[in-house]
Tab-separated table of C-alpha atoms and ligand atoms in Angstrom:
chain	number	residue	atom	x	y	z
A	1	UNK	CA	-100.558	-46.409	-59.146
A	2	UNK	CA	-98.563	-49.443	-60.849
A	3	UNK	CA	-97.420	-52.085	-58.205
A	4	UNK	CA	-93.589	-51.904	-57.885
A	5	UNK	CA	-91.581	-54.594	-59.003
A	6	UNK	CA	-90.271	-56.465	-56.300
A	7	UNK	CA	-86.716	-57.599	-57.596
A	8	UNK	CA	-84.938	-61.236	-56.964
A	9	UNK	CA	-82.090	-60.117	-55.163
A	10	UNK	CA	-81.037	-56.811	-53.195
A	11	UNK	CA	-77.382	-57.452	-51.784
A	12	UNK	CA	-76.799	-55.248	-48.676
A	13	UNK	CA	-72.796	-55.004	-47.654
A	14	UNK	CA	-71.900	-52.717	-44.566
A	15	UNK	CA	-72.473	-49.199	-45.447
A	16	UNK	CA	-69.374	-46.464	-45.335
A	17	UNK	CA	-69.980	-45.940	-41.001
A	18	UNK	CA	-69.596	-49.099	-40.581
A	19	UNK	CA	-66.417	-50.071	-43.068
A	20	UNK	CA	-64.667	-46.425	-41.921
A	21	UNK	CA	-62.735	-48.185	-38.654
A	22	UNK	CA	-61.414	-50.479	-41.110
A	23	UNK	CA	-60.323	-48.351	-43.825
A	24	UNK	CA	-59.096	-46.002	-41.302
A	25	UNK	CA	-56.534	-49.021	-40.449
A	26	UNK	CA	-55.825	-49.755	-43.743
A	27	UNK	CA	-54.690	-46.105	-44.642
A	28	UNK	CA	-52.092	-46.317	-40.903
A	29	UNK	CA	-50.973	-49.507	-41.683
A	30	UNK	CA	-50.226	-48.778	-45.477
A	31	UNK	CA	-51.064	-52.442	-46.344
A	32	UNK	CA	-53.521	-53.187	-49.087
A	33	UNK	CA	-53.063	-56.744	-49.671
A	34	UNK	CA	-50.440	-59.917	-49.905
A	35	UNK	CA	-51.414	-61.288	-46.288
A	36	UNK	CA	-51.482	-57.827	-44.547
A	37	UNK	CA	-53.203	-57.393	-41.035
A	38	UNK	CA	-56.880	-57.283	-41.913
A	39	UNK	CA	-57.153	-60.298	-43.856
A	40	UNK	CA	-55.278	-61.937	-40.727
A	41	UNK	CA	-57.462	-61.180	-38.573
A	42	UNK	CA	-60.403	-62.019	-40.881
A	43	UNK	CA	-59.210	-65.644	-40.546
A	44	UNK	CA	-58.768	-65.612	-37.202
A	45	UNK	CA	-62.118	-64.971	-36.521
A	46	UNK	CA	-63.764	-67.222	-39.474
A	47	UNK	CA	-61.796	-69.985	-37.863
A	48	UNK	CA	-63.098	-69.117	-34.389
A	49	UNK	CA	-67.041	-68.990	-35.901
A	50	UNK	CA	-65.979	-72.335	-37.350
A	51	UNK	CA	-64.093	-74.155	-34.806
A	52	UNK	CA	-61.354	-74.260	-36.710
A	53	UNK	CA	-57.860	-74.378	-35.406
A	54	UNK	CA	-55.952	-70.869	-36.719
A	55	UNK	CA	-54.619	-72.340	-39.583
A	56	UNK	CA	-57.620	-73.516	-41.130
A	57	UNK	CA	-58.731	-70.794	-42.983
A	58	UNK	CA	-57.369	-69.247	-46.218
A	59	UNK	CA	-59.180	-66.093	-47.451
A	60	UNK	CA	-59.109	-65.792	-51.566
A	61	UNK	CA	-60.481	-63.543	-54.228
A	62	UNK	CA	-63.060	-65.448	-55.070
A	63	UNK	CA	-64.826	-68.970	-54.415
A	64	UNK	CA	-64.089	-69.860	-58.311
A	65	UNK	CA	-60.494	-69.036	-57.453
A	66	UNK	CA	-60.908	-70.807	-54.631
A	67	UNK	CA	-62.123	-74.168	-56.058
A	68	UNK	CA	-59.369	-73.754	-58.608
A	69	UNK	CA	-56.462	-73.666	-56.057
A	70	UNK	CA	-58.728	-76.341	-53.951
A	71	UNK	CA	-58.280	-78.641	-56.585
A	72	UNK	CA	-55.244	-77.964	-58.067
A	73	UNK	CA	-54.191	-78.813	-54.345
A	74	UNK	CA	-55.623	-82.171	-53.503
A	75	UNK	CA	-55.010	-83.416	-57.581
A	76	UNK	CA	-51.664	-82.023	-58.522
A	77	UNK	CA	-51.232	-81.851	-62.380
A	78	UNK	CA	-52.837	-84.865	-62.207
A	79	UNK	CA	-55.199	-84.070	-65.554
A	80	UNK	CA	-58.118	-86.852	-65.430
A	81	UNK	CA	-61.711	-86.505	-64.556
A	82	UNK	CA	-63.439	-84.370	-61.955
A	83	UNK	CA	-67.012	-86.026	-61.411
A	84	UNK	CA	-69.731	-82.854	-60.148
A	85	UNK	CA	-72.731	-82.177	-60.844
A	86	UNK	CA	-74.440	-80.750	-63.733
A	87	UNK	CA	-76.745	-79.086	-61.277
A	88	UNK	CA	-75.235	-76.086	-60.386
A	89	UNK	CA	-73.772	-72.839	-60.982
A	90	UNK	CA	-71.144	-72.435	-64.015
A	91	UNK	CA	-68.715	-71.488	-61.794
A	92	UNK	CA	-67.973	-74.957	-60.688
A	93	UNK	CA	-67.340	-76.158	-64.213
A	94	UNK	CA	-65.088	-73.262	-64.926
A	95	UNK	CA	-62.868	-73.833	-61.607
A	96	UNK	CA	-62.720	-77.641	-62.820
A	97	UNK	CA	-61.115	-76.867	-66.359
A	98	UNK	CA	-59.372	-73.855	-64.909
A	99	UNK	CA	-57.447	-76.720	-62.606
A	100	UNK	CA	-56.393	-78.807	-65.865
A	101	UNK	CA	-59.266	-81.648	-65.298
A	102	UNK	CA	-61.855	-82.650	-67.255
A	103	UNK	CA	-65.602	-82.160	-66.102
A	104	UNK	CA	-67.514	-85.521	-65.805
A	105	UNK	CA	-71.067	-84.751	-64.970
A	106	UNK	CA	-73.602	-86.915	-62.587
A	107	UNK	CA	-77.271	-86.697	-61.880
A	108	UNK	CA	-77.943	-85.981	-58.235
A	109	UNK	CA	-80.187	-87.087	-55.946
A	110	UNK	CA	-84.205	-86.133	-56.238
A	111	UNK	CA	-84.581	-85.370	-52.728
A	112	UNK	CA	-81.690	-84.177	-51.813
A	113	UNK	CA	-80.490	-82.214	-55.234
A	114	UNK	CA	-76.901	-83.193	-54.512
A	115	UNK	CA	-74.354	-85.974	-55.643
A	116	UNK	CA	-74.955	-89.380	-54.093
A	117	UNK	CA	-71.989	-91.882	-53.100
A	118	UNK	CA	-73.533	-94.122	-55.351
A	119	UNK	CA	-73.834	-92.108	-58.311
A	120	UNK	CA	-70.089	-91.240	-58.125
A	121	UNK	CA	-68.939	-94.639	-57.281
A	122	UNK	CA	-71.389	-95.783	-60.319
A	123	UNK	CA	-69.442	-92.983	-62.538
A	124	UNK	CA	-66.040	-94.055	-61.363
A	125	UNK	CA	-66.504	-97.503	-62.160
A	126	UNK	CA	-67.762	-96.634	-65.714
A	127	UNK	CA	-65.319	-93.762	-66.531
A	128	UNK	CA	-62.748	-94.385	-69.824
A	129	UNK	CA	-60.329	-92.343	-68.458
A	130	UNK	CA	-58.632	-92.272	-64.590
A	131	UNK	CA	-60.687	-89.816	-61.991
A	132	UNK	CA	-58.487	-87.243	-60.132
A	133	UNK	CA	-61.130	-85.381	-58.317
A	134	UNK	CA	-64.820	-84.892	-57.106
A	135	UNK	CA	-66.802	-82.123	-56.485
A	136	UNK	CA	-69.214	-82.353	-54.208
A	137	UNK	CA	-71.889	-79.305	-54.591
A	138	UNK	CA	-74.019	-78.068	-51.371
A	139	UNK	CA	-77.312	-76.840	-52.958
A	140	UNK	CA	-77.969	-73.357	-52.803
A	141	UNK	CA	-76.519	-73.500	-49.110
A	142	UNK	CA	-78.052	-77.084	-48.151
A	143	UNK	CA	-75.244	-78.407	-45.450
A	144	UNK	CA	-72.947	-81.251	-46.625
A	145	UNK	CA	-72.135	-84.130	-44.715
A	146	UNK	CA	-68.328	-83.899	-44.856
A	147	UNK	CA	-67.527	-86.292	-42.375
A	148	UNK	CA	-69.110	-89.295	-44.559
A	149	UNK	CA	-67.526	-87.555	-47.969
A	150	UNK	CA	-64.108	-87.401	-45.843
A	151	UNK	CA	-64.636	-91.255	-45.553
A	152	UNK	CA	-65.569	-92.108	-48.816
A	153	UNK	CA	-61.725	-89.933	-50.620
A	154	UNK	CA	-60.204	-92.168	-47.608
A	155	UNK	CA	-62.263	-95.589	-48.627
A	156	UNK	CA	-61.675	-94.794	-52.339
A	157	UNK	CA	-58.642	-92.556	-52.944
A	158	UNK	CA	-60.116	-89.826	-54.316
A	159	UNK	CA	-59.688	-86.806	-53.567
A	160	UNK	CA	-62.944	-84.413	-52.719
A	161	UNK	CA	-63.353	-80.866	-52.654
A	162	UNK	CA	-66.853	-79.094	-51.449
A	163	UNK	CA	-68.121	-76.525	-53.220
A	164	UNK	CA	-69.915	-74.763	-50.706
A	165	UNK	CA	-70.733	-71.029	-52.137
A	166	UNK	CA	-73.506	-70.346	-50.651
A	167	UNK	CA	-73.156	-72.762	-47.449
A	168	UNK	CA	-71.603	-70.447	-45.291
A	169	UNK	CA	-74.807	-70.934	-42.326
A	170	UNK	CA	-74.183	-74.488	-42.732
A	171	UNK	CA	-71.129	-74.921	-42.995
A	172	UNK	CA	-68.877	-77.662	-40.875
A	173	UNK	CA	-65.381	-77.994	-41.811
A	174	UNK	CA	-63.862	-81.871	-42.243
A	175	UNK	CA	-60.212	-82.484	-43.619
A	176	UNK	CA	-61.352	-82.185	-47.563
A	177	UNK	CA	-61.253	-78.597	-48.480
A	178	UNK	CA	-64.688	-77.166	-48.554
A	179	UNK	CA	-65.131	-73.602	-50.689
A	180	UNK	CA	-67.015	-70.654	-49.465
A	181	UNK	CA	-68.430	-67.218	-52.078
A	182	UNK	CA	-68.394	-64.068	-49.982
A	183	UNK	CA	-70.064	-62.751	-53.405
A	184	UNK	CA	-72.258	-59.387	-52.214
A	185	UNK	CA	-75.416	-61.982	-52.977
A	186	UNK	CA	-74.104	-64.432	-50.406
A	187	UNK	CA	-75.309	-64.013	-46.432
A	188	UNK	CA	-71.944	-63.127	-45.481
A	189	UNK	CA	-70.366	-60.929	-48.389
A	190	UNK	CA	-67.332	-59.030	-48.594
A	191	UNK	CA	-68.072	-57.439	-52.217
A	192	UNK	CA	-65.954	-60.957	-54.203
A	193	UNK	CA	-64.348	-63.025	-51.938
A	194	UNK	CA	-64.011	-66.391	-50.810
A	195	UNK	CA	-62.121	-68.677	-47.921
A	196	UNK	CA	-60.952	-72.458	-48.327
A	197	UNK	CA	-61.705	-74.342	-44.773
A	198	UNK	CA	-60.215	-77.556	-43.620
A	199	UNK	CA	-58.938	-79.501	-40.529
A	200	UNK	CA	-55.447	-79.858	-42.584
A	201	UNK	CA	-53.353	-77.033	-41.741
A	202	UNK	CA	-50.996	-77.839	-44.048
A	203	UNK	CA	-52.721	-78.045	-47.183
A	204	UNK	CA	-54.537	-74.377	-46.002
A	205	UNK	CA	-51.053	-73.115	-46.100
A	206	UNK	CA	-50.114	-74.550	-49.616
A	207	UNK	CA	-53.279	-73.338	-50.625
A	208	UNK	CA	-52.533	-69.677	-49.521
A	209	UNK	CA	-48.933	-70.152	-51.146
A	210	UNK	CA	-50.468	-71.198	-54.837
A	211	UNK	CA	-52.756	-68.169	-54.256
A	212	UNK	CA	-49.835	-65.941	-53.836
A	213	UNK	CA	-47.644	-66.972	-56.952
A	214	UNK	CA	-46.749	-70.045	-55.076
A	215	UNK	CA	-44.679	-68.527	-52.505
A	216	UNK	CA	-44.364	-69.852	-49.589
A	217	UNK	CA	-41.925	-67.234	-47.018
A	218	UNK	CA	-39.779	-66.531	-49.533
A	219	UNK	CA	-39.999	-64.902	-53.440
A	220	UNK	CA	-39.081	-68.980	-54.924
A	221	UNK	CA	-41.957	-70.251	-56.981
A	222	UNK	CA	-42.216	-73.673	-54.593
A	223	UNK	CA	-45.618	-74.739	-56.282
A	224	UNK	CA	-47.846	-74.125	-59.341
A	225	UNK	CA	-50.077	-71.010	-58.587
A	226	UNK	CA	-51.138	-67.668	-59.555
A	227	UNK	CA	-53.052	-64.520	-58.007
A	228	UNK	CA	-56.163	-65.605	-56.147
A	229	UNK	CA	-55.415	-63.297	-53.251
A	230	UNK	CA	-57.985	-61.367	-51.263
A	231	UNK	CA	-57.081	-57.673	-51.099
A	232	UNK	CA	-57.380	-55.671	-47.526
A	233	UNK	CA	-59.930	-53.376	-49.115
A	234	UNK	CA	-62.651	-56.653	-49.384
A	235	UNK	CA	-61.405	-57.920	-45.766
A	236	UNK	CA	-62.289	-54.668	-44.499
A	237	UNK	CA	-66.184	-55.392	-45.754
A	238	UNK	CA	-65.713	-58.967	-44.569
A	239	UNK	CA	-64.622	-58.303	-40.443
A	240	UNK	CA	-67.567	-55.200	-40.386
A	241	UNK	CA	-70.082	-57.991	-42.772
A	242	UNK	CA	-69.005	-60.606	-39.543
A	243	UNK	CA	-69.528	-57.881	-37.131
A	244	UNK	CA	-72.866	-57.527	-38.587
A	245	UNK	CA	-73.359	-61.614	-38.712
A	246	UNK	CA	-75.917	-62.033	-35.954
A	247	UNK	CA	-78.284	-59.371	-36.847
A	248	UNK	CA	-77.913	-60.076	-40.504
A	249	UNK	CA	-78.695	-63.719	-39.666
A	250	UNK	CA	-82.047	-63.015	-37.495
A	251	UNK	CA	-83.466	-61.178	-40.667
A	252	UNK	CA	-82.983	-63.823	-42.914
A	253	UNK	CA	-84.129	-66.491	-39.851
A	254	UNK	CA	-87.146	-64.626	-39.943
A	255	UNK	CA	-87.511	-63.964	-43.475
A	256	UNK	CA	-87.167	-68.169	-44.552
A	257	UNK	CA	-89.349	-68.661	-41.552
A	258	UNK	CA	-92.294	-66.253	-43.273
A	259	UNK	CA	-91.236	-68.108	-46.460
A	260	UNK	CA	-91.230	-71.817	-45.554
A	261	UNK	CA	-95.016	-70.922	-43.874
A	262	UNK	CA	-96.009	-68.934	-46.685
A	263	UNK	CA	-95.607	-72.016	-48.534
A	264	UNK	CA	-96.400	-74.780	-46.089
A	265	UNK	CA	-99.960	-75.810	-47.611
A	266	UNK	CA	-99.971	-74.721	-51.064
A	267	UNK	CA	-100.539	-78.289	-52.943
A	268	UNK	CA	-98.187	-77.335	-56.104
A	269	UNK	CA	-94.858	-76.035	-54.890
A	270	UNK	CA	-92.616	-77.165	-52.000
A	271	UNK	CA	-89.131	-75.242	-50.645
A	272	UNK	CA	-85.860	-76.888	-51.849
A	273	UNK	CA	-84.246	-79.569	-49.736
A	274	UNK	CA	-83.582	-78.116	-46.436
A	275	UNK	CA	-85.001	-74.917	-46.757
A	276	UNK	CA	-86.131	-73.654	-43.105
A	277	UNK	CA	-84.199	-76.549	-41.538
A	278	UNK	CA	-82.112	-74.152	-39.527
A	279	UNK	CA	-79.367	-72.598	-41.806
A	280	UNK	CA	-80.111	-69.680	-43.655
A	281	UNK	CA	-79.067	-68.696	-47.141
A	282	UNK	CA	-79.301	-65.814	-49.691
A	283	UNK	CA	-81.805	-67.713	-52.207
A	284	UNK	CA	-85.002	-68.962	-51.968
A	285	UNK	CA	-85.966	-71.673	-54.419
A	286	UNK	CA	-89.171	-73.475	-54.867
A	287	UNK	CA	-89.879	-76.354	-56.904
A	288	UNK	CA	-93.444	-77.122	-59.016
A	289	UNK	CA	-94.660	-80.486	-59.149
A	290	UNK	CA	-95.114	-79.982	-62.705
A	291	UNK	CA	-92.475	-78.692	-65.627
A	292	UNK	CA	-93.782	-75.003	-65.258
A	293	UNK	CA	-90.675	-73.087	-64.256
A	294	UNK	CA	-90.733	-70.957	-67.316
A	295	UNK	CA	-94.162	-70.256	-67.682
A	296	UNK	CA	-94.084	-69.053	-63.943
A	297	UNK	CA	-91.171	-66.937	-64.455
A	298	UNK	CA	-93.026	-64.828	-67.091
A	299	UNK	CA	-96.114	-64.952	-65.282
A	300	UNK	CA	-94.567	-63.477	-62.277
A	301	UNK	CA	-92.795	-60.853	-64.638
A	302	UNK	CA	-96.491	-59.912	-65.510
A	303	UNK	CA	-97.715	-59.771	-61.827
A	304	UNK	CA	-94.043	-57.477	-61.379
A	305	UNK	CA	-91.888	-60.102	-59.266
A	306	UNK	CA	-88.783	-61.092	-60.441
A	307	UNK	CA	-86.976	-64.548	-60.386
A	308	UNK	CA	-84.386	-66.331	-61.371
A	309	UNK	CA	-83.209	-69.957	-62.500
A	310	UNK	CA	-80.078	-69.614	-60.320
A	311	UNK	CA	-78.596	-72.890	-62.069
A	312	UNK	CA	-80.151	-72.658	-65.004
A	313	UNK	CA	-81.321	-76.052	-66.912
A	314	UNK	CA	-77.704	-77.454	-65.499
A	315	UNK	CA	-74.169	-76.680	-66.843
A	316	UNK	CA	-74.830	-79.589	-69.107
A	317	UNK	CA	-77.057	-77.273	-70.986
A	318	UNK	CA	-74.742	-74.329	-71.000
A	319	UNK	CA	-72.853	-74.246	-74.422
A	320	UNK	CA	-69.928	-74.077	-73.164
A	321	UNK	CA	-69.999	-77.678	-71.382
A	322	UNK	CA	-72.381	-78.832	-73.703
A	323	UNK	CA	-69.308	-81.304	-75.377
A	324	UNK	CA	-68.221	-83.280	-71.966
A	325	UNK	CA	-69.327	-86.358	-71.185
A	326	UNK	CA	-72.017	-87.072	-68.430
A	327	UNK	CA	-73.894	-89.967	-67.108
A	328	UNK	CA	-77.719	-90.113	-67.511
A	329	UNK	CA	-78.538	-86.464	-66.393
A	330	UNK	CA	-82.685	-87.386	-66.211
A	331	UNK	CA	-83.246	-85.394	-62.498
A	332	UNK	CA	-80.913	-82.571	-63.344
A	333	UNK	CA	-83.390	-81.960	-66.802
A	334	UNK	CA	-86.466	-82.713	-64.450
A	335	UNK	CA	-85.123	-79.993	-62.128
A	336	UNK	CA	-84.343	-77.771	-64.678
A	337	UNK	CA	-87.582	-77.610	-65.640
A	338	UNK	CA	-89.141	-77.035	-62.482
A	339	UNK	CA	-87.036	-74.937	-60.066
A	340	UNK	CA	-87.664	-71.028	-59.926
A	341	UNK	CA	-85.385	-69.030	-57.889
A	342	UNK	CA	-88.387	-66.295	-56.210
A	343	UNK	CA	-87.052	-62.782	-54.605
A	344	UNK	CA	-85.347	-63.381	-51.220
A	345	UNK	CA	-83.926	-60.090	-49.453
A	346	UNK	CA	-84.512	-57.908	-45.894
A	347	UNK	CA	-86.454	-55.856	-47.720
A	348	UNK	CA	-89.555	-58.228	-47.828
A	349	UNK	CA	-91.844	-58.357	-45.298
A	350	UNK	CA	-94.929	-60.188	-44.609
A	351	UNK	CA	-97.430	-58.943	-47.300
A	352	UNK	CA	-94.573	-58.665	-50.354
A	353	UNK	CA	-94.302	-62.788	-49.159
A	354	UNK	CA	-98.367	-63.273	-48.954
A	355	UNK	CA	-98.098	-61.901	-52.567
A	356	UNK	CA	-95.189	-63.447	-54.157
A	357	UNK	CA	-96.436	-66.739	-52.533
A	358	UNK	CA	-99.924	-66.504	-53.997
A	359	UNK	CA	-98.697	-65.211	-57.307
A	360	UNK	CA	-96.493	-68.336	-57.818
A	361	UNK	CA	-98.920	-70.328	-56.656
A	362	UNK	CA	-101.566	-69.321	-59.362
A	363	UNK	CA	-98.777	-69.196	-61.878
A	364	UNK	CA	-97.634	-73.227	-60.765
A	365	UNK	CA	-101.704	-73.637	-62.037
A	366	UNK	CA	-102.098	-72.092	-65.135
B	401	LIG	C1	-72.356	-73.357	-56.487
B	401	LIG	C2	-71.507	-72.146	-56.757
B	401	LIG	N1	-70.181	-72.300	-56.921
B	401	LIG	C3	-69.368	-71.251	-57.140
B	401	LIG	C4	-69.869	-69.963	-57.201
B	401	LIG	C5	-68.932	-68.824	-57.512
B	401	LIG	O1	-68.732	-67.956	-56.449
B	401	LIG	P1	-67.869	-66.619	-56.682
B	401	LIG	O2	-68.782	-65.636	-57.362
B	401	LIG	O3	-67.471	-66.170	-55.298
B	401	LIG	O4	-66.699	-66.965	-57.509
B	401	LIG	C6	-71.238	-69.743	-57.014
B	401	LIG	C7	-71.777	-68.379	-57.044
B	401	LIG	O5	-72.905	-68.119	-56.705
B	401	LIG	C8	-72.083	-70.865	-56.793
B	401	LIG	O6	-73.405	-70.733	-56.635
C-alpha cells in the first residue's frame, strides 16, 4: 500500500459546536460587523492575554491590511522609503506600496534572520531619497525585541512598525505598532484576520478609525482610510480559536519539542533561530548547511512529504519587487537557497517526525 503523503500544512479552526454560541449571538444581536459586540469583546480579551491596557488592541481584516493602516499611521502621506527586509513573505512588500512608500530592502542578520540596527542605520545613511518608515519582520514567529526597536524610532526619528504575522506566541507589545495574521495557518486563526497592538492608545484608535473609512464617532472622513474592518462572523472563530488557546498551544509545545529533538544531532540541518526556545508557531523551518533547499524539496516530494519555501528566495526575487532598490542582499540569497519549510500540524506524531526528519536528512546528503 503507497505511503500517504504527509502534507505541509493542515489548518484546524474551531469546528461548528464550538463557533454555534457565537453565531447564536450574532443572529440576537443582529450585528455583523462595524465594531459590533463580538469583535469588542475579542479585544478585550487579546489585550488581557497581552497585558495590554483596553485600548490597545485593534482587530482588522487582515495583517496586510493591518500593516497598511500601521504605516499609513505612524508615516502620514509622507511618501519616502520604508527599509524591510527582503526576507520575508510578499505580503510585507505589498502593505509597504499599498501605504504610498517605497520598499528599500536590507540583508538581515545570519543568526538571527531578521533586520539588524546596524544594517538599517547603514541603509539610512546611504539612502538617495528621505526614509519614512521601517519594518521590522519577526521570522516565522521568532519574538522581536520591541523595547530596543522602540528606542532606536525615539534615538533616530523613525518611525517602526513590526510585522509580526506569525508572532502571536511571542508576542510583547511596546509603543510602535506591532502586526499580528490570524490567517487559518497561523496558531491562533480566525479564518483572515489580524489585530494592531501597542502601548499608544491613541494611535490604536486612529488606526481603527482609518480602518473604518476614517471615521472616528461620527460619518466625517477625519483621516485617510478605507475598509480593513474585521467582520463579527471571523471574531466569532477568533473568541472560540482563544477559548481553544491553551490546548491548541500544548499540541504544538509538544509537537516543536518532538521536532527540535528529532533534529538535535543530525550534522546537516539545524531549526531556524529560536525554534523550541519557548514560543510556538505554525511553521517549522530547517536550514541545510549547504545550498540544497531545492533538491530536498523534490526529494521529499519523492519520499511523499510536502514542503514549502514559505519566503521564497526573498521578495527581492519576486518579479514584482524585482525593480526597487536594495542594499547587498548576500544572506537573504544564501538563505534562499537553503531554508525548506517541512510539514508542521497536530496531526503528526512521533513516527510521521522520525520519518520526515530522516528523509530530510538523507535528502540534505545527496
Ligand atoms: C511575514 C508576514 N507578513 C504578513 C503576512 C500576511 O498575513 P495575512 O494573510 O493575515 O494578510 C504573512 C502571512 O503569512 C507573513 O508571513
Amino acid at each position: 500500500m503507497a505511503v500517504p503523503t504527509i502534507p505541509v500544512m493542515a489548518p484546524r479552526l474551531p469546528d461548528a459546536a464550538a463557533l454555534m454560541p457565537y453565531l447564536e449571538e450574532i443572529d440576537a444581536n443582529r450585528w455583523y460587523s462595524n465594531f459590533g459586540p463580538l469583535q469588542r469583546r475579542f479585544e478585550t480579551r487579546l489585550a488581557d492575554h497581552f497585558d495590554l491596557p483596553k485600548d490597545g488592541v485593534a482587530c482588522v481584516g487582515n495583517c496586510t491590511v493591518g500593516l497598511m493602516l500601521a504605516l499609513l499611521a505612524v508615516a502620514p502621506g509622507r511618501g519616502g522609503y520604508c527599509i524591510m527586509p527582503s526576507y520575508t513573505f510578499v505580503a510585507s512588500a505589498h502593505a509597504v506600496l499599498a501605504a504610498g512608500l517605497l520598499p528599500l530592502f536590507v540583508d538581515v542578520d545570519p543568526q538571527s534572520w531578521a533586520v539588524t540596527q546596524a544594517g538599517v542605520v547603514e541603509a539610512m545613511r546611504s539612502a538617495d531619497s528621505p526614509v519614512a518608515a521601517v519594518l521590522v519582520v519577526s521570522p516565522f514567529g521568532a519574538p522581536v525585541d520591541i523595547a530596543a526597536w522602540d528606542d532606536f524610532a525615539a534615538q533616530h526619528g523613525v518611525p517602526v512598525v513590526i510585522d509580526a504575522a506569525a508572532g502571536f506566541d511571542g508576542a510583547i507589545a511596546g509603543k510602535s505598532p506591532l502586526v499580528l495574521s490570524f490567517h487559518a495557518t497561523k496558531v491562533m486563526g480566525t479564518g483572515e484576520g489580524g489585530a494592531i497592538l501597542s502601548r499608544d492608545g491613541a494611535m490604536v484608535r486612529s488606526i481603527a478609525a482609518a480602518s473604518n473609512f476614517g471615521f472616528h464617532d461620527s460619518r466625517e472622513a477625519k483621516a485617510i482610510g478605507f475598509n480593513g474592518k474585521l467582520s463579527e462572523y471571523n471574531a466569532a472563530v477568533g473568541l472560540a480559536s482563544l477559548d481553544a488557546w491553551p490546548a491548541t498551544r500544548r499540541t504544538l509545545t509538544r509537537l516543536t519539542r518532538l521536532y527540535a529533538e528529532a533534529l538535535n544531532g543530525v550534522g546537516n540541518i539545524s531549526p531556524s533561530p529560536g525554534f523550541g526556545a519557548g514560543w510556538v508557531s505554525s511553521t517549522c523551518n530547517v536550514v541545510f548547511d549547504r545550498s540544497v533547499a531545492d533538491a530536498a524539496m523534490d526529494a521529499l516530494a519523492d519520499a511523499r512529504i510536502d514542503s514549502r519555501q514559505w519566503w521564497g528566495k526573498g521578495c527581492h526575487r519576486q518579479p514584482a519587487f524585482a525593480g526597487f532598490p536594495h542594499r547587498d542582499l548576500c544572506v537573504t540569497d544564501d538563505l534562499g537557497q537553503r531554508v525548506l519549510g517541512l510539514p508542521f500540524h497536530e496531526a503528526l506524531d512521533e513516527r510521521d517526525i522520525e520519518r520526515i526528519v530522516s528523509a530530510v536528512a538523507s535528502a540534505a546528503q545527496r
